[in-house]
PDB file of C-alpha atoms in Angstrom:
ATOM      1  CA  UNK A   1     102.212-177.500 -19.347  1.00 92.00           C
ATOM      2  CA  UNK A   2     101.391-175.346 -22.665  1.00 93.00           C
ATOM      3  CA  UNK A   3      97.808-175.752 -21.706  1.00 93.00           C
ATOM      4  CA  UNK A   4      98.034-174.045 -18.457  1.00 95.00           C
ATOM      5  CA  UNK A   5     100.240-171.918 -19.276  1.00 96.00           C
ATOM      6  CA  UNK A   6      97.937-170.690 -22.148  1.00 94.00           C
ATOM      7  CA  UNK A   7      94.654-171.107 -19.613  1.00 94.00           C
ATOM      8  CA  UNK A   8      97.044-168.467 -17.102  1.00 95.00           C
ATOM      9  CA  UNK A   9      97.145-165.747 -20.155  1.00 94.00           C
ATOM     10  CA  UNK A  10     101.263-166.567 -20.516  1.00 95.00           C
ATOM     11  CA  UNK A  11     102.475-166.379 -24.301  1.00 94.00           C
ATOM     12  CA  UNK A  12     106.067-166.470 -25.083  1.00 95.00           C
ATOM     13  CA  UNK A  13     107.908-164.206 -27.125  1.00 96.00           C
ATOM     14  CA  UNK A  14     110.658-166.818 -27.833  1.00 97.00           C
ATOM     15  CA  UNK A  15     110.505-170.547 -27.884  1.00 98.00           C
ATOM     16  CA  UNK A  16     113.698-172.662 -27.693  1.00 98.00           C
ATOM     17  CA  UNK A  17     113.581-176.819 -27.816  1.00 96.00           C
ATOM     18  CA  UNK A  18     115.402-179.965 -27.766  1.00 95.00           C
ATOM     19  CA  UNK A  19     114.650-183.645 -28.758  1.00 93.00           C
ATOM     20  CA  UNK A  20     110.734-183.926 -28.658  1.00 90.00           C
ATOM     21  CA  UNK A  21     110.911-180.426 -27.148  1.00 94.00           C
ATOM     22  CA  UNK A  22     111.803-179.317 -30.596  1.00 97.00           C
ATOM     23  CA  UNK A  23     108.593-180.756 -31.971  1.00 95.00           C
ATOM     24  CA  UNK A  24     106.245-179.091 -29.517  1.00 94.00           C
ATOM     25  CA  UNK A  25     107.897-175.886 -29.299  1.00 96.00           C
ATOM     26  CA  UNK A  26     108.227-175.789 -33.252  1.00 97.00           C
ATOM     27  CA  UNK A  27     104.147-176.297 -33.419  1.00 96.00           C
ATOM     28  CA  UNK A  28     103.472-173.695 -30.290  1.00 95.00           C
ATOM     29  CA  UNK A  29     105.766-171.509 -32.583  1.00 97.00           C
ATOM     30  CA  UNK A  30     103.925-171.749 -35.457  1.00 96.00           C
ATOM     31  CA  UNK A  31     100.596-171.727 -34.075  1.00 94.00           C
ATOM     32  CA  UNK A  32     100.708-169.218 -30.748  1.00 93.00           C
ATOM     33  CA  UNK A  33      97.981-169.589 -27.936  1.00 91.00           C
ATOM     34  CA  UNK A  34      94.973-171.961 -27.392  1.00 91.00           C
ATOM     35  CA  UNK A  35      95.594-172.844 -31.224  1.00 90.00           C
ATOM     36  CA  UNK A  36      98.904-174.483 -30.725  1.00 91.00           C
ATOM     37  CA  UNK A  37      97.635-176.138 -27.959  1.00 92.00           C
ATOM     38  CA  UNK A  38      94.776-178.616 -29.849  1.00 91.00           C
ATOM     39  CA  UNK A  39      96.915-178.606 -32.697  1.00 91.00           C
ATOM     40  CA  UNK A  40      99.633-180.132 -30.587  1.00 90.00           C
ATOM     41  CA  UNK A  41      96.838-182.479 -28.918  1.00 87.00           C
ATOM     42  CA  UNK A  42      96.027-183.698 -32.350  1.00 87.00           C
ATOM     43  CA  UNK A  43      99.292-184.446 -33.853  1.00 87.00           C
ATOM     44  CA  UNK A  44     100.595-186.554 -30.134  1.00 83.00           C
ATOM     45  CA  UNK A  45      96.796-188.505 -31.041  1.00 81.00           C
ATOM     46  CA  UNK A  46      98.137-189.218 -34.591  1.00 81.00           C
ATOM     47  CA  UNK A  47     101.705-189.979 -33.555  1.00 76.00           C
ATOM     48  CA  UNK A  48     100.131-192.583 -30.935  1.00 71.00           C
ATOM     49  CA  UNK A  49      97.869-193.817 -33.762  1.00 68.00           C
ATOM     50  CA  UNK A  50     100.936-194.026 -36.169  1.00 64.00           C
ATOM     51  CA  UNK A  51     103.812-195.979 -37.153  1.00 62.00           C
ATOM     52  CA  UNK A  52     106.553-193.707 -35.857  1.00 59.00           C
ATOM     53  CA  UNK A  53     107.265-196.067 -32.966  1.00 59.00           C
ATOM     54  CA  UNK A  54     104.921-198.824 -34.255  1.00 59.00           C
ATOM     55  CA  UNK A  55     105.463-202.200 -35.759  1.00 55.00           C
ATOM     56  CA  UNK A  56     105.745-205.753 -34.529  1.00 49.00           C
ATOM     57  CA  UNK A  57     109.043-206.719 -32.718  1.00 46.00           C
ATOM     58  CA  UNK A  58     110.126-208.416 -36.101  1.00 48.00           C
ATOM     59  CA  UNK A  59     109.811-205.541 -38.021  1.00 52.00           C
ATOM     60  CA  UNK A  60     112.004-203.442 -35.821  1.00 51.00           C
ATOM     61  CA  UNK A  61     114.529-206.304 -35.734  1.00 51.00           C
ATOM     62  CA  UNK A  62     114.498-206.166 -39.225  1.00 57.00           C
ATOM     63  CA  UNK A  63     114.924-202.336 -39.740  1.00 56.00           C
ATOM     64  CA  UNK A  64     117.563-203.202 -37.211  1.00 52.00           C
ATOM     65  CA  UNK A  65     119.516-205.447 -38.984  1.00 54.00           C
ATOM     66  CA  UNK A  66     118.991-204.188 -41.943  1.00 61.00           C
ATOM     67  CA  UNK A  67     121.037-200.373 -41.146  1.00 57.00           C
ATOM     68  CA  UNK A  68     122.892-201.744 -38.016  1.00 62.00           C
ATOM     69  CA  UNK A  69     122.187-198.587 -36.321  1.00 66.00           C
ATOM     70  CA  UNK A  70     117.982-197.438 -35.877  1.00 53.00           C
ATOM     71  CA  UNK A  71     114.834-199.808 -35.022  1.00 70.00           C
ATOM     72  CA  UNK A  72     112.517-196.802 -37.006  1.00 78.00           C
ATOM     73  CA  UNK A  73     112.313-195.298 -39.539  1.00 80.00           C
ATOM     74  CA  UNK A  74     111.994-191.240 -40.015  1.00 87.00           C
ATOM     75  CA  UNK A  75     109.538-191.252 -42.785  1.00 87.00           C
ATOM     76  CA  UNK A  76     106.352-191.737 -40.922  1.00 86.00           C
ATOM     77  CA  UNK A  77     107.344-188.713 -38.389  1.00 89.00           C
ATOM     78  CA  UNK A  78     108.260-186.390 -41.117  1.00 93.00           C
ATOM     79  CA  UNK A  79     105.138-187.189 -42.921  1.00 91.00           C
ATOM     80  CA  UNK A  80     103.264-185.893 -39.844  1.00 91.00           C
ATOM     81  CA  UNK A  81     105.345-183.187 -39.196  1.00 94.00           C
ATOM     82  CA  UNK A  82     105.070-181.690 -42.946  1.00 95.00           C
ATOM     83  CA  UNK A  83     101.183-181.923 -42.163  1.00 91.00           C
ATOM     84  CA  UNK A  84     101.356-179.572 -39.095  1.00 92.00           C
ATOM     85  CA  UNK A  85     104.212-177.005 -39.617  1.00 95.00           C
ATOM     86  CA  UNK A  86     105.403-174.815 -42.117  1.00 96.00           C
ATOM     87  CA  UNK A  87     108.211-175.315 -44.381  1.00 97.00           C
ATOM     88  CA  UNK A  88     110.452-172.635 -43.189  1.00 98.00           C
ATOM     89  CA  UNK A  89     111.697-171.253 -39.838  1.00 98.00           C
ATOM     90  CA  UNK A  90     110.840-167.698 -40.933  1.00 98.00           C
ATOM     91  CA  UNK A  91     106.538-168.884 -41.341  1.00 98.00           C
ATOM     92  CA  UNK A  92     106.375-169.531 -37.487  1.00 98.00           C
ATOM     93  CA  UNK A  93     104.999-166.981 -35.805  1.00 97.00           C
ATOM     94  CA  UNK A  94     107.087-166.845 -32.972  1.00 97.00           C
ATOM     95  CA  UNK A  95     111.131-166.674 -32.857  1.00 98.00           C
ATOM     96  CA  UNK A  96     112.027-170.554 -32.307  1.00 98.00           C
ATOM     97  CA  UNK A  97     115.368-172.154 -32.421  1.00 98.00           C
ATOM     98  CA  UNK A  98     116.239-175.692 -31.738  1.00 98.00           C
ATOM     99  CA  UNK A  99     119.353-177.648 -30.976  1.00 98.00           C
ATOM    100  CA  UNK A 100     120.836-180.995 -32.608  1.00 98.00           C
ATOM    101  CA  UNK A 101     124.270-183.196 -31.915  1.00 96.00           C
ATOM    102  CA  UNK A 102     126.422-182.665 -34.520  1.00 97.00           C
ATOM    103  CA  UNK A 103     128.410-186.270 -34.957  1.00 95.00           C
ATOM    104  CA  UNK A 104     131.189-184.594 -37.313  1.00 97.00           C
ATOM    105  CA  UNK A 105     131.995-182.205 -34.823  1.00 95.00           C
ATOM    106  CA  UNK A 106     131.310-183.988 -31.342  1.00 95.00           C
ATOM    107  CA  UNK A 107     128.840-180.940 -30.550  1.00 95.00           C
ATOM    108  CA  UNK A 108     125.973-178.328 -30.306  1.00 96.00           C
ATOM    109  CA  UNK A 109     124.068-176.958 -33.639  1.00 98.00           C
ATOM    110  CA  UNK A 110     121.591-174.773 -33.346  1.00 98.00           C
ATOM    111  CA  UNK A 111     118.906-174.054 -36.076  1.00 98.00           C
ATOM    112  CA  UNK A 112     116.831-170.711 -36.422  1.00 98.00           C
ATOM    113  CA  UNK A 113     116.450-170.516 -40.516  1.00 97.00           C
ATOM    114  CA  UNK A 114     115.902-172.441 -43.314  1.00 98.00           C
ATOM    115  CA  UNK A 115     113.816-175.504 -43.597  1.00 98.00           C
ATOM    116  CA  UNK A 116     112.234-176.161 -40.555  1.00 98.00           C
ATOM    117  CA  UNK A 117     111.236-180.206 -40.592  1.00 98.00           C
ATOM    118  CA  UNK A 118     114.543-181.369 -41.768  1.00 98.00           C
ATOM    119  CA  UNK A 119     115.971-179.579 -38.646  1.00 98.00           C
ATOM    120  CA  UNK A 120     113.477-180.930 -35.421  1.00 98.00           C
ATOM    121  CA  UNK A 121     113.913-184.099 -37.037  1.00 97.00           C
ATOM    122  CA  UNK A 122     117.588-183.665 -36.504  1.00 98.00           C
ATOM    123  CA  UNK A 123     116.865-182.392 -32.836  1.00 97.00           C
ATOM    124  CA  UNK A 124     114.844-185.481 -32.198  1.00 94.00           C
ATOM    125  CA  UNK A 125     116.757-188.255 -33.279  1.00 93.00           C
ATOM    126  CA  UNK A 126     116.879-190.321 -30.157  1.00 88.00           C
ATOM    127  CA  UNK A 127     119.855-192.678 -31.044  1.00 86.00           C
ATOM    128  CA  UNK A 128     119.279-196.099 -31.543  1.00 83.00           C
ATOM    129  CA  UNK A 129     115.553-195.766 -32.122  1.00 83.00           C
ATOM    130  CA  UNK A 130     115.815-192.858 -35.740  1.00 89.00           C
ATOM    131  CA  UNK A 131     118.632-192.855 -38.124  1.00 90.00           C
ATOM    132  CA  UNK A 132     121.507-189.584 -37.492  1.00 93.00           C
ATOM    133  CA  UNK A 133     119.682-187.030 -40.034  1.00 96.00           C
ATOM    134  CA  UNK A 134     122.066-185.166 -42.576  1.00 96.00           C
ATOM    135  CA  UNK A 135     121.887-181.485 -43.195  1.00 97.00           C
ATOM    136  CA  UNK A 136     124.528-179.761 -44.675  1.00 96.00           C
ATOM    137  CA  UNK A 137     127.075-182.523 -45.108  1.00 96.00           C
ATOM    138  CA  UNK A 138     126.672-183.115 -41.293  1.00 97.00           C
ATOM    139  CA  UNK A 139     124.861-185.894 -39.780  1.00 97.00           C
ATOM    140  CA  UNK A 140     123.302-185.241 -36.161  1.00 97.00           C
ATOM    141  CA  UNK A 141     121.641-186.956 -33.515  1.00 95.00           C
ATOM    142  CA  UNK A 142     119.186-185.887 -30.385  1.00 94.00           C
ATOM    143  CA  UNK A 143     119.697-182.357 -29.303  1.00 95.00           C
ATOM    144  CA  UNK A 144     119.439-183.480 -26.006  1.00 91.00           C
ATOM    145  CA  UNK A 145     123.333-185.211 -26.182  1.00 91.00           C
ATOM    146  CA  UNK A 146     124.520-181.585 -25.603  1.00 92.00           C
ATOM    147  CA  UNK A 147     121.646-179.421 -24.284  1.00 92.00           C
ATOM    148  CA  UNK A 148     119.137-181.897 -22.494  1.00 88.00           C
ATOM    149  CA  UNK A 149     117.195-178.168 -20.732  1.00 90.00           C
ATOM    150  CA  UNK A 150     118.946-175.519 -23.109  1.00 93.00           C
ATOM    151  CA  UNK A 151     118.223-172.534 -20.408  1.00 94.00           C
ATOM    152  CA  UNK A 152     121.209-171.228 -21.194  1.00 94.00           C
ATOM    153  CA  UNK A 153     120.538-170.429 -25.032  1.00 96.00           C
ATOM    154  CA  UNK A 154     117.833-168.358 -24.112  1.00 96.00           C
ATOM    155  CA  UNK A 155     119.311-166.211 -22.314  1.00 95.00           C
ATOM    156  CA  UNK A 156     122.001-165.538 -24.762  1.00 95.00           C
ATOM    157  CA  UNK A 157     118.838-164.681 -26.858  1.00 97.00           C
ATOM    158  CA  UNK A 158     117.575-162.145 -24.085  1.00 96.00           C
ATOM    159  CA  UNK A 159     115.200-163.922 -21.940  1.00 96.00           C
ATOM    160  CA  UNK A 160     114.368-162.346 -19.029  1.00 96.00           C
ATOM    161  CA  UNK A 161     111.543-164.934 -17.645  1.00 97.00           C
ATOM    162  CA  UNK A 162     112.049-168.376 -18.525  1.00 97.00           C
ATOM    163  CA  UNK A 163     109.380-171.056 -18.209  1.00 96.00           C
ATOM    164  CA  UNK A 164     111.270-174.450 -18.272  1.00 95.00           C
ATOM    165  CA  UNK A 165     108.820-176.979 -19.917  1.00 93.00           C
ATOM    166  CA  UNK A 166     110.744-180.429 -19.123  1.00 86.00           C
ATOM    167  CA  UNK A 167     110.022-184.174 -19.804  1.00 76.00           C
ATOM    168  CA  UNK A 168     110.108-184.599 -16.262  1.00 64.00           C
ATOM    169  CA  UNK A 169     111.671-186.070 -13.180  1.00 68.00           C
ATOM    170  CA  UNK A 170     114.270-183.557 -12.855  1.00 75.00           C
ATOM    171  CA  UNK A 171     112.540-182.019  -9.898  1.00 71.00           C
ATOM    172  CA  UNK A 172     113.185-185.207  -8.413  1.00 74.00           C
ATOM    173  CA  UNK A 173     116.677-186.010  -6.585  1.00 78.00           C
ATOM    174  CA  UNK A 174     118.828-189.079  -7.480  1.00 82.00           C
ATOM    175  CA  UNK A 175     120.011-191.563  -5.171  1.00 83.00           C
ATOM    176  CA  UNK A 176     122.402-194.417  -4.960  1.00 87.00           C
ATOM    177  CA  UNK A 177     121.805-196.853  -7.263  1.00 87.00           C
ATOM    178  CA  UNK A 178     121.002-200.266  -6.178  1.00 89.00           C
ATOM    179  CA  UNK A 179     121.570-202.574  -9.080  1.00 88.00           C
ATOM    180  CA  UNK A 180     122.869-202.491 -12.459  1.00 87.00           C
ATOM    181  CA  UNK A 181     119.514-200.754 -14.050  1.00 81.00           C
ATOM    182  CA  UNK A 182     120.012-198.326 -12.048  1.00 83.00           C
ATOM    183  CA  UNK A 183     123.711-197.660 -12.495  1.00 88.00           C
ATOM    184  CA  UNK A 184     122.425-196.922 -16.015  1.00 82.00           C
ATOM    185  CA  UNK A 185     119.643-195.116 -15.176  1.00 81.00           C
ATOM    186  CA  UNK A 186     121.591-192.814 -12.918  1.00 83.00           C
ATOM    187  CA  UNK A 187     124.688-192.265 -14.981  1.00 85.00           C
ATOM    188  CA  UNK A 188     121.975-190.933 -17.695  1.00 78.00           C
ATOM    189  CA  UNK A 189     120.105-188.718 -15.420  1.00 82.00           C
ATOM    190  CA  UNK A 190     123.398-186.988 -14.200  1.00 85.00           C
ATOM    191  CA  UNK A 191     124.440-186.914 -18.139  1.00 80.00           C
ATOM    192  CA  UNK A 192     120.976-185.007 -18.263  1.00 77.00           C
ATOM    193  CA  UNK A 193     120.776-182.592 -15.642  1.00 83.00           C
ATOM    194  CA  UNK A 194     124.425-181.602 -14.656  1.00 85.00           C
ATOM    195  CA  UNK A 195     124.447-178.675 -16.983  1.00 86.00           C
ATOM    196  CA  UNK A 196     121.258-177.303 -16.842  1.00 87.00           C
ATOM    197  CA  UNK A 197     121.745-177.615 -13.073  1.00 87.00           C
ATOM    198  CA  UNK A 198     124.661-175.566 -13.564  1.00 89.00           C
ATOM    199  CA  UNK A 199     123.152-172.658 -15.713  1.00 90.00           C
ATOM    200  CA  UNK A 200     119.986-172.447 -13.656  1.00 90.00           C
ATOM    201  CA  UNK A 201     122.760-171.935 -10.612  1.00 90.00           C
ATOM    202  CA  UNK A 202     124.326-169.401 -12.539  1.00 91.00           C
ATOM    203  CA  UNK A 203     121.437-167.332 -13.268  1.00 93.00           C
ATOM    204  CA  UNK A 204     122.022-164.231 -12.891  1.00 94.00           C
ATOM    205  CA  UNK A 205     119.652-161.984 -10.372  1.00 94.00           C
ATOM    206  CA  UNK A 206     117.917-160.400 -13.620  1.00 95.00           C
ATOM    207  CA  UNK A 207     116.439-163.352 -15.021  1.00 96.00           C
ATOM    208  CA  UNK A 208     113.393-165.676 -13.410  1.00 95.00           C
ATOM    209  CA  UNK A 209     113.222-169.241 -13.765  1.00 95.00           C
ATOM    210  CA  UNK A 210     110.413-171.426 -13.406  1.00 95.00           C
ATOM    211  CA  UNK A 211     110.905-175.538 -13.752  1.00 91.00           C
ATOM    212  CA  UNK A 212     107.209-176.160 -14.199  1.00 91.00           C
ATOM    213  CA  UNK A 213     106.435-179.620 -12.705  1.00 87.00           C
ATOM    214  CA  UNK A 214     105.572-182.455 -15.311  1.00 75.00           C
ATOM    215  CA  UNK A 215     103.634-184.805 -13.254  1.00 70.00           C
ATOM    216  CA  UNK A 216     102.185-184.315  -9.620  1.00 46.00           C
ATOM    217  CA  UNK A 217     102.702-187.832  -9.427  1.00 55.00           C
ATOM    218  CA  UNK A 218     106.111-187.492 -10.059  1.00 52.00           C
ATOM    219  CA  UNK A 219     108.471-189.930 -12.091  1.00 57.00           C
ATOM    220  CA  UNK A 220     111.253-191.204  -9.954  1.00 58.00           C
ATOM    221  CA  UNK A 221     114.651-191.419 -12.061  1.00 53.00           C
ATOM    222  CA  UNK A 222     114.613-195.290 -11.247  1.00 54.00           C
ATOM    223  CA  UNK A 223     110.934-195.852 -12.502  1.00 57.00           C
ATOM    224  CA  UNK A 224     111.240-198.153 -15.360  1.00 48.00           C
ATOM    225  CA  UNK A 225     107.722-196.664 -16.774  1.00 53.00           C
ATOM    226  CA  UNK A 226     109.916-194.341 -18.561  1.00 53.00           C
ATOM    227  CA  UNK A 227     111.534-197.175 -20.708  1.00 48.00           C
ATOM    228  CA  UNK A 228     108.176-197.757 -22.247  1.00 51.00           C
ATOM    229  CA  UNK A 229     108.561-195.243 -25.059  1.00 49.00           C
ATOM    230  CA  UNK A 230     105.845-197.082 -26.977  1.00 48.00           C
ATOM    231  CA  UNK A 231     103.465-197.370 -24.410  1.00 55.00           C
ATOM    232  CA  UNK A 232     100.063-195.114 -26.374  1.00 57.00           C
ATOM    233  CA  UNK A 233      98.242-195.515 -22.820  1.00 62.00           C
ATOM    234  CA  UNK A 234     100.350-192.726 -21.355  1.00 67.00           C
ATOM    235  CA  UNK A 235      99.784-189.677 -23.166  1.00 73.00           C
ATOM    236  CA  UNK A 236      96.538-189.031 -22.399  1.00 76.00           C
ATOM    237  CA  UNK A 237      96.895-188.823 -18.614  1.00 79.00           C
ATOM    238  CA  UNK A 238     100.684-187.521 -18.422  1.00 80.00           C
ATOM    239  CA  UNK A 239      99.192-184.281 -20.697  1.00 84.00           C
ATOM    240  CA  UNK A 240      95.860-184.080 -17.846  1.00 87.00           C
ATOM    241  CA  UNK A 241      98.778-184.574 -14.981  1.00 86.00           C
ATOM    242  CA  UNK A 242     101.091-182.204 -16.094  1.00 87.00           C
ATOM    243  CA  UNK A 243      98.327-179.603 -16.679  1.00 91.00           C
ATOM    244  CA  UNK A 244      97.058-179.787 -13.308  1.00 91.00           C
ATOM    245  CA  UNK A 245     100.765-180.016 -11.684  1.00 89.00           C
ATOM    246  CA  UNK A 246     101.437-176.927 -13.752  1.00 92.00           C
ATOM    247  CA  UNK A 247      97.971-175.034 -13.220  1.00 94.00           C
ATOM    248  CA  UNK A 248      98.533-175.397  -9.385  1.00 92.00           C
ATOM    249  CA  UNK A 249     102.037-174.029  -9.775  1.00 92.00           C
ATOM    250  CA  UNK A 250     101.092-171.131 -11.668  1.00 94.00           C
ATOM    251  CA  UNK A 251      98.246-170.371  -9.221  1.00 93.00           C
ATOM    252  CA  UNK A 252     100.800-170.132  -6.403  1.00 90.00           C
ATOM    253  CA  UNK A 253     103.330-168.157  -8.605  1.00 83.00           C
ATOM    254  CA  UNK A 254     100.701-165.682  -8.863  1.00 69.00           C
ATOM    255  CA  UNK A 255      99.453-165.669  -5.018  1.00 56.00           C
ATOM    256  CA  UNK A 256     103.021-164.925  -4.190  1.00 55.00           C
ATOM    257  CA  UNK A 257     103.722-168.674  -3.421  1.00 51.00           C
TER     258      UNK A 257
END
């Protein structure tokens, strides 16, 4: 999506992300343009080369049982992280703010100063797979618990034109579930969507919104493909698919379509 939105001449002049959303949008921050883009390229290469979400099953049982709460370890992620960004919020080139789930307080915390690692790791700690990360006294988990599409925090920050870069399938409707995977898989997707569903309803006739498609193929909310978080074969072609979803939207958005 970053790639053709760069390759259609759009740069943004704020950049607001959740979960893994916080880690690309903190690097496309940092480094604007055509830049951000490789350098984004490179570090998903070295996170699928890594040990972020590596190890043998026993190793992960083993982290498991050994804090009762994570299967990996934060280390090798910050490592790669401190290698790519800069140490402050106030380096980046362009405005960026990202949210985390504040356990203390059952809810939102949004970061805009002060170190910057420390806080996308906090945005991006999918429970059950990192450790809650403490900052200030306060441990937090995945900002995506309370904003999963956090539309509505830009415009409190003045957007006017949003471009919604999402991790996909939310173009895609639900339907009733037909077995107990699927109860699960539904009752998350409706956890994800219902309030950005709700803000992007609310918008108000000022502001444009455009939910850039993630894959042309599409990801259906039942696909269990989505479950494989550790599958390396899929980055490569869900980048080249969401590029050309996104490129053909784009072209339309500019043709009037």
């Amino acid at each position: 999506m970053l790639q053709a939105l760069t390759e259609a001449g759009i740069a943004p002049d704020l950049v607001v992300g959740t979960s893994i959303g916080a880690v690309n949008g903190a690097v496309m921050a940092a480094h604007p343009g055509l830049p951000g883009v490789e350098r984004l390229t490179r570090l998903w290469d070295e996170l699928a080369a890594s040990e972020v979400l590596d190890g043998a099953l026993i190793g992960r049982l083993s982290t498991l049982l050994r804090t009762r709460t994570h299967l990996h370890s934060l280390r090798p992620l910050r490592a790669i992280l401190e290698r790519h960004l800069p140490g402050t919020f106030a380096e980046l080139e362009v405005p960026f703010q990202c949210v985390a789930a504040s356990v203390e307080r059952a809810g939102p915390r949004w970061f805009s100063d002060g170190p910057l690692v420390p806080a996308i790791l906090a945005s991006s700690a999918v429970p059950g797979l990192f450790p809650p990360v403490e900052i200030d006294g306060e441990h937090h988990m995945d900002g995506g618990l309370v904003h999963s599409i956090p539309v509505g925090r830009a415009l409190e920050l003045g957007a006017t034109e949003v471009y919604v870069l999402h991790v996909g399938r939310i173009e895609n409707p639900l339907r009733k579930p037909r077995n107990p995977v699927e109860v699960a898989l539904a009752a998350f997707e409706i956890g994800r969507r219902h309030r950005f569903v709700e803000e992007i309803e609310r918008l108000p006739e000022s502001v444009t919104a455009h939910v850039l498609p993630a894959d042309a193929e599409g990801l259906a909310f039942n696909d269990l493909r989505q479950l494989r978080y550790r599958d390396r074969r899929r980055i490569g072609s869900a980048i080249e698919r969401a590029r050309t979803a996104t490129g053909r939207y784009l072209a339309g958005v500019g043709q009037g379509g």
